[in-house]
Coordinates of C-alpha atoms in Angstrom, one line a residue:
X1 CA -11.1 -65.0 -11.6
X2 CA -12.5 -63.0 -13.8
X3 CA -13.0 -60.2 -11.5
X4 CA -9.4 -60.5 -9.9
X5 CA -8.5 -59.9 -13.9
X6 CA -10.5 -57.0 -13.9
X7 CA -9.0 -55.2 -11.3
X8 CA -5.5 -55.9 -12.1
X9 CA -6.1 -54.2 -15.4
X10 CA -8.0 -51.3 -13.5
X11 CA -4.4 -51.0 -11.4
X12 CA -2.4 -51.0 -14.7
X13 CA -3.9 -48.0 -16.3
X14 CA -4.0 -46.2 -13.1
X15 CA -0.7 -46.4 -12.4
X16 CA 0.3 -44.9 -15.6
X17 CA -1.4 -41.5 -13.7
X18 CA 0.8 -42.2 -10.4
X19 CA 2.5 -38.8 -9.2
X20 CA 5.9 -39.8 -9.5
X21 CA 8.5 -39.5 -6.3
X22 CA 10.5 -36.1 -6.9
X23 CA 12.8 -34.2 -4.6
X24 CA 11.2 -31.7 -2.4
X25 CA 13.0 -28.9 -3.9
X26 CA 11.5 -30.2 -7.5
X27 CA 8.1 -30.3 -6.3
X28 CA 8.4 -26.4 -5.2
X29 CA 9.6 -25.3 -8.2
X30 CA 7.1 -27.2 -10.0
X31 CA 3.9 -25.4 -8.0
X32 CA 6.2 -21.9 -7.7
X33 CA 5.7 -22.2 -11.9
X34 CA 1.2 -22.2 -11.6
X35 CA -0.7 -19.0 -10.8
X36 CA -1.9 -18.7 -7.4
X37 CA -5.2 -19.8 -7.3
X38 CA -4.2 -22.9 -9.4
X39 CA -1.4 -23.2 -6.7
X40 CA -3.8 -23.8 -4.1
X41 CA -6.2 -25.8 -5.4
X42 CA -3.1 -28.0 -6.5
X43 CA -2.2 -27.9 -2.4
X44 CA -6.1 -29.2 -1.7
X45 CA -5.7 -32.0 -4.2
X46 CA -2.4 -33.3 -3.5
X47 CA -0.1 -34.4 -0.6
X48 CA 3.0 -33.7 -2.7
X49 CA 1.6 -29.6 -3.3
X50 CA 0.8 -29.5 0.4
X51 CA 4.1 -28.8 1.7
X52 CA 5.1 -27.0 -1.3
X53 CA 2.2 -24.8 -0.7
X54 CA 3.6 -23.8 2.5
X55 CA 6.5 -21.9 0.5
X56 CA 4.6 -20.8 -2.4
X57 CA 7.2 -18.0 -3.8
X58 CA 4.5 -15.3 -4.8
X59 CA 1.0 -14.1 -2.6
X60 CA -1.4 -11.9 -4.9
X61 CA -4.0 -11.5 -2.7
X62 CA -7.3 -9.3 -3.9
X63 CA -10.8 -9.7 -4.3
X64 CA -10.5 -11.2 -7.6
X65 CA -8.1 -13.5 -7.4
X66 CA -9.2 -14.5 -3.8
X67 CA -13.2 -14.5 -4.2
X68 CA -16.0 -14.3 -6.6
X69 CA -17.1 -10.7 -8.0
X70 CA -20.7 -11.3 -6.2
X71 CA -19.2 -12.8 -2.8
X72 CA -16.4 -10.6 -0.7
X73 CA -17.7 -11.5 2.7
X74 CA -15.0 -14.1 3.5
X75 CA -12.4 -12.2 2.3
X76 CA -10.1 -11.3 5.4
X77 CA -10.6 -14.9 6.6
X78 CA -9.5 -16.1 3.2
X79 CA -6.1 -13.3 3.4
X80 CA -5.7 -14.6 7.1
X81 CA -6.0 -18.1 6.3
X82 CA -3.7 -18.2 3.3
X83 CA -1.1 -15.9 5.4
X84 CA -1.5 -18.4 8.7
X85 CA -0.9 -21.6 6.6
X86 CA 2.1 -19.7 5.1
X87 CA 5.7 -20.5 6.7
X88 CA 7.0 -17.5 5.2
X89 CA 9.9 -19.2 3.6
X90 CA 10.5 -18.9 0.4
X91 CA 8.3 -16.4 0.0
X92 CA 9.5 -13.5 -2.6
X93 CA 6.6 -11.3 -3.8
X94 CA 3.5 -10.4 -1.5
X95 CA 1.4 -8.3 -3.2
X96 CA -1.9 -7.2 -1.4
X97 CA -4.5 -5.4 -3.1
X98 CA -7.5 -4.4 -0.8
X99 CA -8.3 -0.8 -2.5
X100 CA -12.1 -1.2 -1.5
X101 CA -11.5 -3.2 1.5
X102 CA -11.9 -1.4 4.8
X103 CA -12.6 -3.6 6.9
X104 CA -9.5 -5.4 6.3
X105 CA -7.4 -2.4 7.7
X106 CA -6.9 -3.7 11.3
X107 CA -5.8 -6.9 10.3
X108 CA -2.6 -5.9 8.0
X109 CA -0.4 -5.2 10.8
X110 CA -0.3 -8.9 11.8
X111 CA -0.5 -10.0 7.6
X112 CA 2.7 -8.3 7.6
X113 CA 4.3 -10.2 10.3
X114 CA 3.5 -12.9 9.0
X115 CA 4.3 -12.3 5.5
X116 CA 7.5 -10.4 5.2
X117 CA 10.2 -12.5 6.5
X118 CA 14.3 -12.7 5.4
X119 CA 14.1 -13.5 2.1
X120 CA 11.3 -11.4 0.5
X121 CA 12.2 -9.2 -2.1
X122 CA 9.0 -7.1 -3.5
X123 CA 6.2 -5.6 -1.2
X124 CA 3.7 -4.0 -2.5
X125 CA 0.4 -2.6 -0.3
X126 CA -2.6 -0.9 -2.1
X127 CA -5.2 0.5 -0.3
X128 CA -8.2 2.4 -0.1
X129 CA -7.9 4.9 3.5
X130 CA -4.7 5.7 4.7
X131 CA -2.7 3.2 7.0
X132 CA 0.7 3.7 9.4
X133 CA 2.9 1.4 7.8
X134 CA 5.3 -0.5 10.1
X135 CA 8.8 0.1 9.2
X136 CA 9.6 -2.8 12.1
X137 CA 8.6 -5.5 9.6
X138 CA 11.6 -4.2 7.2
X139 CA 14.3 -4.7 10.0
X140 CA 16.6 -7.8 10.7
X141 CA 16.8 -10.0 7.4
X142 CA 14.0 -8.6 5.3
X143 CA 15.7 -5.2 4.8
X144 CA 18.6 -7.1 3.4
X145 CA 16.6 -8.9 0.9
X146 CA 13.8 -6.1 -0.2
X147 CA 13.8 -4.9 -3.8
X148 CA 11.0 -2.6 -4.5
X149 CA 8.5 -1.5 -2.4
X150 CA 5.0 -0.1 -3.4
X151 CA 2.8 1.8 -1.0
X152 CA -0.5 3.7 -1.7
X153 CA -2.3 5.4 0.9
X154 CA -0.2 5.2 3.5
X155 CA 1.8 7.4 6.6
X156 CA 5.4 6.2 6.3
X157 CA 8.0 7.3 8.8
X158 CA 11.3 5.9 8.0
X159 CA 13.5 6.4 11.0
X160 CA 17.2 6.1 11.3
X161 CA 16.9 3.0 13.5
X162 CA 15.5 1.2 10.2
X163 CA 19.3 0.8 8.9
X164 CA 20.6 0.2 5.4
X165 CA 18.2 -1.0 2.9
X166 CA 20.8 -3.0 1.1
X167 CA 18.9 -4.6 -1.8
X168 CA 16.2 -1.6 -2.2
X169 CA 16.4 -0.8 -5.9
X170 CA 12.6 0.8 -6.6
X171 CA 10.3 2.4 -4.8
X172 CA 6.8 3.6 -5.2
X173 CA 5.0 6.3 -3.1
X174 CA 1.2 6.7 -3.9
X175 CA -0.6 9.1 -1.8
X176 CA 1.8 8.1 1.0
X177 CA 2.2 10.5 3.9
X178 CA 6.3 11.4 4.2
X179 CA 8.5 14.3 4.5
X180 CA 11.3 15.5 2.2
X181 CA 13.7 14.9 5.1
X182 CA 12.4 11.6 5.6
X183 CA 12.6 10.8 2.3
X184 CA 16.1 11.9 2.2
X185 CA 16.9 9.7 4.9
X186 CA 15.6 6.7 3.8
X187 CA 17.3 7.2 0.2
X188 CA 20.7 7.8 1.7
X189 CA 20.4 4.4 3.0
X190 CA 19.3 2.9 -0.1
X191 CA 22.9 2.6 -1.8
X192 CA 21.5 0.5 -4.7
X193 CA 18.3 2.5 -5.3
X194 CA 17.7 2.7 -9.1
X195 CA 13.6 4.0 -9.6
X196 CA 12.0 6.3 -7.5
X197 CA 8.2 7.2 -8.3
X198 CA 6.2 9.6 -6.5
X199 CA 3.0 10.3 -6.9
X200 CA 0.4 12.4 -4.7
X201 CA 2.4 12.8 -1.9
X202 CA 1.8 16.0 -0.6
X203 CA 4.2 16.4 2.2
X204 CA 7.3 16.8 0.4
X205 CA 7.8 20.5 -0.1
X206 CA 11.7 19.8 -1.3
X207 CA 13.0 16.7 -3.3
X208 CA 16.9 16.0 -2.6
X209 CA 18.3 13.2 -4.0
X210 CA 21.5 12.5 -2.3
X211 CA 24.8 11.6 -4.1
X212 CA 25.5 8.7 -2.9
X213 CA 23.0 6.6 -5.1
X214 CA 25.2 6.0 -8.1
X215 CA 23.1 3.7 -9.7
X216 CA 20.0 5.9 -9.8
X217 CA 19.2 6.9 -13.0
X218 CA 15.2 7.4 -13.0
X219 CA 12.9 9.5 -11.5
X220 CA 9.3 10.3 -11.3
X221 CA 7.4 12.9 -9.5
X222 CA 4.1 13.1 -10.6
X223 CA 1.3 15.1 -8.9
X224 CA 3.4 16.5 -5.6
X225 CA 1.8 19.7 -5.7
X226 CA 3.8 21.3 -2.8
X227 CA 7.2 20.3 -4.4
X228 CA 8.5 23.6 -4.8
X229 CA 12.1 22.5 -6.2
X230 CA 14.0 19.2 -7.0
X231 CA 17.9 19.0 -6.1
X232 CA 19.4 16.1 -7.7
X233 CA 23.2 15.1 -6.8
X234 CA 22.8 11.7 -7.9
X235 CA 25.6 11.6 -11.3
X236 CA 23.5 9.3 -13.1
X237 CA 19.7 10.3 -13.5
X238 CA 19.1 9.6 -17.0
X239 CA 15.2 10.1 -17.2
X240 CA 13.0 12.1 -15.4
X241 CA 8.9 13.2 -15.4
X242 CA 7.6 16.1 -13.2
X243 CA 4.6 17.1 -13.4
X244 CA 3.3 19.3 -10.9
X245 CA 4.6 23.2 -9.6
X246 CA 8.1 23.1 -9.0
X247 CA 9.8 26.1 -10.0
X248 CA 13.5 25.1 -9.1
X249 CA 15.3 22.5 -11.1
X250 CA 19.0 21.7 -10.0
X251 CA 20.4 18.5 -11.3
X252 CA 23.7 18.7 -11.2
X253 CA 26.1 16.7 -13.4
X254 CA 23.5 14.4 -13.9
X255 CA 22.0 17.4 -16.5
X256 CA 24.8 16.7 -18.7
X257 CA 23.7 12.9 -19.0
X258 CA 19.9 13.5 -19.0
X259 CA 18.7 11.3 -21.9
X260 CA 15.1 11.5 -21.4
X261 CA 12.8 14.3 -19.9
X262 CA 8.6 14.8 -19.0
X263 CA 7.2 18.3 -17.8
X264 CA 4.6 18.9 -17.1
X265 CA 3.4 22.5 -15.7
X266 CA 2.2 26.2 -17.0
X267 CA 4.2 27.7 -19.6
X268 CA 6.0 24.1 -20.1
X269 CA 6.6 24.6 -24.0
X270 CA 8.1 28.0 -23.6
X271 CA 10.5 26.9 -20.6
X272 CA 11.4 23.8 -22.8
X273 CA 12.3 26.1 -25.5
X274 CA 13.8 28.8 -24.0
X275 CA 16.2 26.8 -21.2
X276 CA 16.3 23.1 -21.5
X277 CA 18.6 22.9 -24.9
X278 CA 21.5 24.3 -22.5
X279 CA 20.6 22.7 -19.1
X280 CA 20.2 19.5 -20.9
X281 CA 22.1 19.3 -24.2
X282 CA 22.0 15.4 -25.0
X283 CA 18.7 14.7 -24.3
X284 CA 17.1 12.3 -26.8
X285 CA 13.1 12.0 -26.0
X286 CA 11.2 15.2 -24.5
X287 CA 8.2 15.6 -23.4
X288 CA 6.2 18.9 -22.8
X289 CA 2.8 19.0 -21.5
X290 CA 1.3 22.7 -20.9
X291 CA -1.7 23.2 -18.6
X292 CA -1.6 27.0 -19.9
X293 CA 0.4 28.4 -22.5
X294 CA 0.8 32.7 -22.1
X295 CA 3.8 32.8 -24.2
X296 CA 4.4 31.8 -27.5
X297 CA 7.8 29.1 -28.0
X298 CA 10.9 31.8 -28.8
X299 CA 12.9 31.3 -31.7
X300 CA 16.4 31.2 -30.0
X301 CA 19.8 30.3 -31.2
X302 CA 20.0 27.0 -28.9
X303 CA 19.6 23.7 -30.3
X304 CA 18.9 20.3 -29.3
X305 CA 21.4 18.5 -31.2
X306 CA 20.5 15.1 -30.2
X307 CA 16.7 15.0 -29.7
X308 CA 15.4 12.6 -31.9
X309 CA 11.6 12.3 -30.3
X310 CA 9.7 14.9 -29.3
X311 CA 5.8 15.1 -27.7
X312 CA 3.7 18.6 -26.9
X313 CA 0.4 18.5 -25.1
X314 CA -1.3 21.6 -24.6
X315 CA -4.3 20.1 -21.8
X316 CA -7.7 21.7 -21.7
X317 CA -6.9 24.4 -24.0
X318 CA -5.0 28.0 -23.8
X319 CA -7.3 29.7 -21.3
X320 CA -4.7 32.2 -20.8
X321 CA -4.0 32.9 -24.5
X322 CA -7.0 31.2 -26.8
X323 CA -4.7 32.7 -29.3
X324 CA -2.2 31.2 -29.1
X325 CA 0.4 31.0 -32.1
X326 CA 0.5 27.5 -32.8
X327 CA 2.5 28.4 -36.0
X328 CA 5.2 29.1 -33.5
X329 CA 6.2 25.6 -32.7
X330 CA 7.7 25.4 -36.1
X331 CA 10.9 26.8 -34.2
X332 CA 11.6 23.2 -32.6
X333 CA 11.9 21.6 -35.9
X334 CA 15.0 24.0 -36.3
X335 CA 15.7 23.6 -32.6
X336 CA 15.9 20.1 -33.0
X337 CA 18.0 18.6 -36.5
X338 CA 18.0 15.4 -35.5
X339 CA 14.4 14.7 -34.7
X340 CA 12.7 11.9 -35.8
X341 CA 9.3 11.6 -34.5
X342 CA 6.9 14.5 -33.5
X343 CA 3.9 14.2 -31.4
X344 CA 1.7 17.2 -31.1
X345 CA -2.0 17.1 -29.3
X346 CA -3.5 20.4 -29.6
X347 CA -6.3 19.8 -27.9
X348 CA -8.9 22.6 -26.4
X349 CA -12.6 23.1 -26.2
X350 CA -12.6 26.4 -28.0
X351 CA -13.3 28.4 -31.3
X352 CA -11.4 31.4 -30.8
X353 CA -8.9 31.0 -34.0
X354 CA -9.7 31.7 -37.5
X355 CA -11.2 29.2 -40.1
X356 CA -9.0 28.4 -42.4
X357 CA -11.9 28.8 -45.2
X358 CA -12.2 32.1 -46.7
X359 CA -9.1 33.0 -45.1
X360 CA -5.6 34.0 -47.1
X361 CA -2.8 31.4 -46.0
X362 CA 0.9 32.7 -45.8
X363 CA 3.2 29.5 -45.7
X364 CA 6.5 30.2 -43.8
X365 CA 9.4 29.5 -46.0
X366 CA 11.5 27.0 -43.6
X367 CA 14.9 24.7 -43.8
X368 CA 14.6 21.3 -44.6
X369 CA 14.3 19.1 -42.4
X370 CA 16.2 16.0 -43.4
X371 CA 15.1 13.5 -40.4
X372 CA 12.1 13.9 -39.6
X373 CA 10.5 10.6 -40.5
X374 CA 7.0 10.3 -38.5
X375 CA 4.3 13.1 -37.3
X376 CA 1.4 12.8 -35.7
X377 CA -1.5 15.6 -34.6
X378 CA -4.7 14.9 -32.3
X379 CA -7.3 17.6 -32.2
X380 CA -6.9 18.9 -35.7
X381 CA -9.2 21.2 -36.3
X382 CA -10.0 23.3 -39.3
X383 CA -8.2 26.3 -37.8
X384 CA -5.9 28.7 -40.5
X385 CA -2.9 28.5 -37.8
X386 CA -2.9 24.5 -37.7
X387 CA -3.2 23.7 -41.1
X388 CA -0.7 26.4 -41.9
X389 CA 1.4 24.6 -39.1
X390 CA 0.8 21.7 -41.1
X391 CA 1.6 22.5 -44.2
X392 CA 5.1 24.3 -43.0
X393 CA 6.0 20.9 -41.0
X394 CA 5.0 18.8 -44.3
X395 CA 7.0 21.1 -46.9
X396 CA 10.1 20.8 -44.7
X397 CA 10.3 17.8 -43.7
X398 CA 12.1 15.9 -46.8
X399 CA 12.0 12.2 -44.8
X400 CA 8.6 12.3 -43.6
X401 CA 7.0 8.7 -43.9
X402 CA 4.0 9.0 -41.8
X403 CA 1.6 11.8 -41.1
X404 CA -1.7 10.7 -38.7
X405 CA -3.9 13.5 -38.1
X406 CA -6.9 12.7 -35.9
X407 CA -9.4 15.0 -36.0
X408 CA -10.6 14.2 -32.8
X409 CA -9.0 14.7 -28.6
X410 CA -7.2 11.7 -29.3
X411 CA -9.3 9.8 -25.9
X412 CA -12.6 9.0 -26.5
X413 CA -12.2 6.3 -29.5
X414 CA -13.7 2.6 -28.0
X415 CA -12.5 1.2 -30.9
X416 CA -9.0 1.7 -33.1
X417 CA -10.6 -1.0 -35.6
X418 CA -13.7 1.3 -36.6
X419 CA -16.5 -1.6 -36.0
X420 CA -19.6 0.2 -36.4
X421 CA -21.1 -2.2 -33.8
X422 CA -18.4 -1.4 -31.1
X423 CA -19.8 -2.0 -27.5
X424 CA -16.3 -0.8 -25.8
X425 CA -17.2 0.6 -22.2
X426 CA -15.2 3.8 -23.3
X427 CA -18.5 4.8 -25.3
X428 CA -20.1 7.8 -24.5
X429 CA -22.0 10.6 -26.7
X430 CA -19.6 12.8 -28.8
X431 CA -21.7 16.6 -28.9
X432 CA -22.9 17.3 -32.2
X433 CA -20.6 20.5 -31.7
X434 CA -17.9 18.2 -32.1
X435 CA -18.8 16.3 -34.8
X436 CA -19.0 18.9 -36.9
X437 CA -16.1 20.5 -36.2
X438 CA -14.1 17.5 -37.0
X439 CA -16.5 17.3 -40.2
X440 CA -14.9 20.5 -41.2
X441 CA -11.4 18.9 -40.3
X442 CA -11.6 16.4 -43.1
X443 CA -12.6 19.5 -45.6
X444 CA -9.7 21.0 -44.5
X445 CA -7.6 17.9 -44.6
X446 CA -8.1 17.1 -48.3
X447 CA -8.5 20.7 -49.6
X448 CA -5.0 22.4 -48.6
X449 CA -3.1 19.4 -47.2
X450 CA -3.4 15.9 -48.7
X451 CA -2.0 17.1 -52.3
X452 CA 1.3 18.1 -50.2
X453 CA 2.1 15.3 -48.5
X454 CA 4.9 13.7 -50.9
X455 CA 4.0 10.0 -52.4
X456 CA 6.3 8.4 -49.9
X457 CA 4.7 9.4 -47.3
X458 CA 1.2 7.5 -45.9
X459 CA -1.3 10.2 -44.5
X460 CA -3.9 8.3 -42.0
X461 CA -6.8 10.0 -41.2
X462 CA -8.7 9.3 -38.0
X463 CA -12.2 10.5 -37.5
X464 CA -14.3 10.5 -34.0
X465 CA -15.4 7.0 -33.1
X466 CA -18.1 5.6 -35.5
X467 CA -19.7 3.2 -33.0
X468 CA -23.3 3.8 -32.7
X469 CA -23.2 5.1 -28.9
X470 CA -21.0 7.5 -29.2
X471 CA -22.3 8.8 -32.2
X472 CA -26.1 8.9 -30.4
X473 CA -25.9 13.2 -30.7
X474 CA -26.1 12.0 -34.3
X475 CA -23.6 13.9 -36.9
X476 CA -25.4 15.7 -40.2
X477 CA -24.3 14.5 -43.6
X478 CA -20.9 15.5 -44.6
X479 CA -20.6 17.6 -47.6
X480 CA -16.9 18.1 -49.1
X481 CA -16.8 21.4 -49.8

């Protein structure tokens, strides 16, 4: 009896734990809601996340999520075993990640068969050699269903049998093999088609973006070397980044709206200067980064009326020009009236300008500035042109809240808290070169800056990283002069 007792009361607490008897559709929603690998340790345990398991809605599958770090050996039979076990239904995001998986290559082709079915709505395949993608698995219902798509390293022919991609809103090209025409082709049948990025792909000599899309409204070439011109007809591109060679911009009506604009290129900050403030009038955010700078920015009558935030990299230094006149950017802050924040990296790994010690400054007598509200410098150096360039942007800008100059590229700091006992993997020795020069950066900062910066405005310093590692060429005492 007393046993009998025993186990009844064992039954009563257990049953408290009972999975309850829920609807199908309840149970998949209920395992679509865990992460993957919880997913599927749910479907080992359980009956009720068995079938479920079967329509999981999202597939990450990489080495990390798939395997530990120090075993990869089973990792196509684990891709082919989750994929076989799969129905396919319900599934909506297959992402597969094999960047330094080779010998999973031969396999994909029958992963993707498998995997993209009517219903799926983002595809994206990373990988590490280049692979012919199969435009067959996008026909029938998937290509009605397909959102965004995101290849890297891949050939992708998209021929006119493929059809209208109905759904298709963004697409991704990374290192992907296909030609302007093709490209063309493929986005005339992507009515909806919102994002475009392209990056690397080294086929496409001209970028045409046809009118029909009239929900398109960002784009992104990044990289494409051989793109010698861009012709949008699409009415409503609002932001766009190019970086790369291309000489020829047409945008068509869609200038008029452009809101937002990235370049990247030689001579980027003169050609911003001297023709964007009439080929794009209402932009609001611009971006210019220079890989060489010959010419100095003109002072023109044109005027961005409604830029409010602007950002100027000049990368790797003025090779072309090491003297370049610096104190010339001072003809955007007239350019631009309604500007409100101001970017500027100066970088460059030279000492070709003047120190600003011993030297006679000559302060430009400017407007006032009445919006600018936030500026910020990386690679200030103790140069006479940048802290004259400074000084000018300081004295005329009546708003200014916040002025950050690091004294430093702006890349290398492992740690934005300054913990001397930072062990950030972004460590690496700073050269004593360096160290000194942004030693002579604070002089300059406190003896012909700091006292002009009004009292409403915060001035932040930031110095090279102080970890330990970094700081192994080791930096002499600094004296304030």
């Amino acid at each position: 009896m007393a046993l009998q007792s025993e186990q009844q009361q064992q039954q009563t607490l257990t049953s408290g734990f009972s999975i309850p008897d829920l609807p199908e559709d309840i149970w998949r929603h209920i395992h679509s809601l865990m992460p993957m690998d919880v997913a599927a340790s749910a479907a080992c345990l359980s009956r009720a996340f068995l079938a479920s398991w079967r329509c999981y809605p999202k597939l990450d599958l990489n080495p990390d999520t798939l395997c530990c770090e120090t075993d990869r050996t089973n990792l196509r039979c684990r891709v082919d075993s989750i994929l076989r076990n799969h129905s396919g239904i319900g599934l909506k995001i297959l992402d597969i990640n094999l960047w330094h998986e080779k010998s999973c290559i031969p396999y994909i082709d029958s992963w993707l068969q498998l995997a993209v079915t009517p219903g799926i709505e983002e595809i994206t395949l990373t990988l590490c050699e280049e692979y012919n993608f199969p435009c067959s698995v996008l026909s029938d219902g998937a290509r009605n269903s397909v959102r965004s798509l995101h290849l890297t390293n891949c050939t992708f022919r998209p021929m006119p049998e493929l059809g209208t991609l109905r759904s298709l809103t963004i697409l991704r090209l990374w290192s992907v093999r296909i030609t302007g025409d093709e490209l063309e082709r493929l986005l005339s049948n992507s009515l909806a088609m919102e994002h475009l990025r392209l990056q690397d792909c080294q086929e496409i000599i001209i970028l045409k973006i046809p009118s029909v899309l009239q929900q398109f409204s960002y784009l992104e070439v990044y990289g494409c070397w051989n793109v010698q011109a861009v012709e949008n007809k699409a009415p409503n591109l609002t932001r766009f980044l190019l970086i790369g060679k291309a000489e020829k911009l047409s945008l068509g009506e869609a200038s008029q709206m452009m809101k937002a604009f990235t370049l990247g290129r030689n001579d980027a900050i003169c050609y911003g200067r001297a023709e964007l403030p009439s080929m794009m009038p209402n932009l609001e955010s611009l971006g210019l980064s220079s890989f060489s700078e010959v010419h100095t920015a003109p002072l023109l009558p044109t005027k961005f009326l409604n830029l409010k935030h602007l950002a100027i990299q000049i990368c790797g230094g003025t090779y072309s020009c090491p003297s370049y006149d610096y104190l010339s950017l001072v003809s955007f802050l007239d350019a631009c009236p309604s500007m409100e924040t101001w970017y500027l990296n100066v970088y460059q790994d030279r000492s070709e300008y003047e120190s600003v010690f011993g030297a006679s400054l000559n302060f430009r007598q400017l407007p006032e500035h009445p919006k600018l509200k936030s500026m910020e410098i990386v690679g200030f150096k103790s140069a006479k042109i940048l802290v004259e360039l400074t000084c000018c942007i300081v004295k005329s800008a009546t708003s200014l809240e916040r002025l950050k100059l690091n004294t430093f590229d702006g890349f290398s700091r492992c740690s934005e808290e300054n913990n001397s006992d930072c062990r950030d993997e972004m460590c690496r020795p700073i050269r004593k070169a360096v160290l000194k020069e942004a030693s002579r950066a604070l002089v300059a900062i406190t003896r012909y800056i700091e006292d002009k910066v009004p009292a409403t405005a915060k001035l932040t310093v930031q110095e090279p990283c102080p970890c330990p590692r970094c700081r192994s060429t080791h930096m002499d005492d600094r004296k304030r002069r």
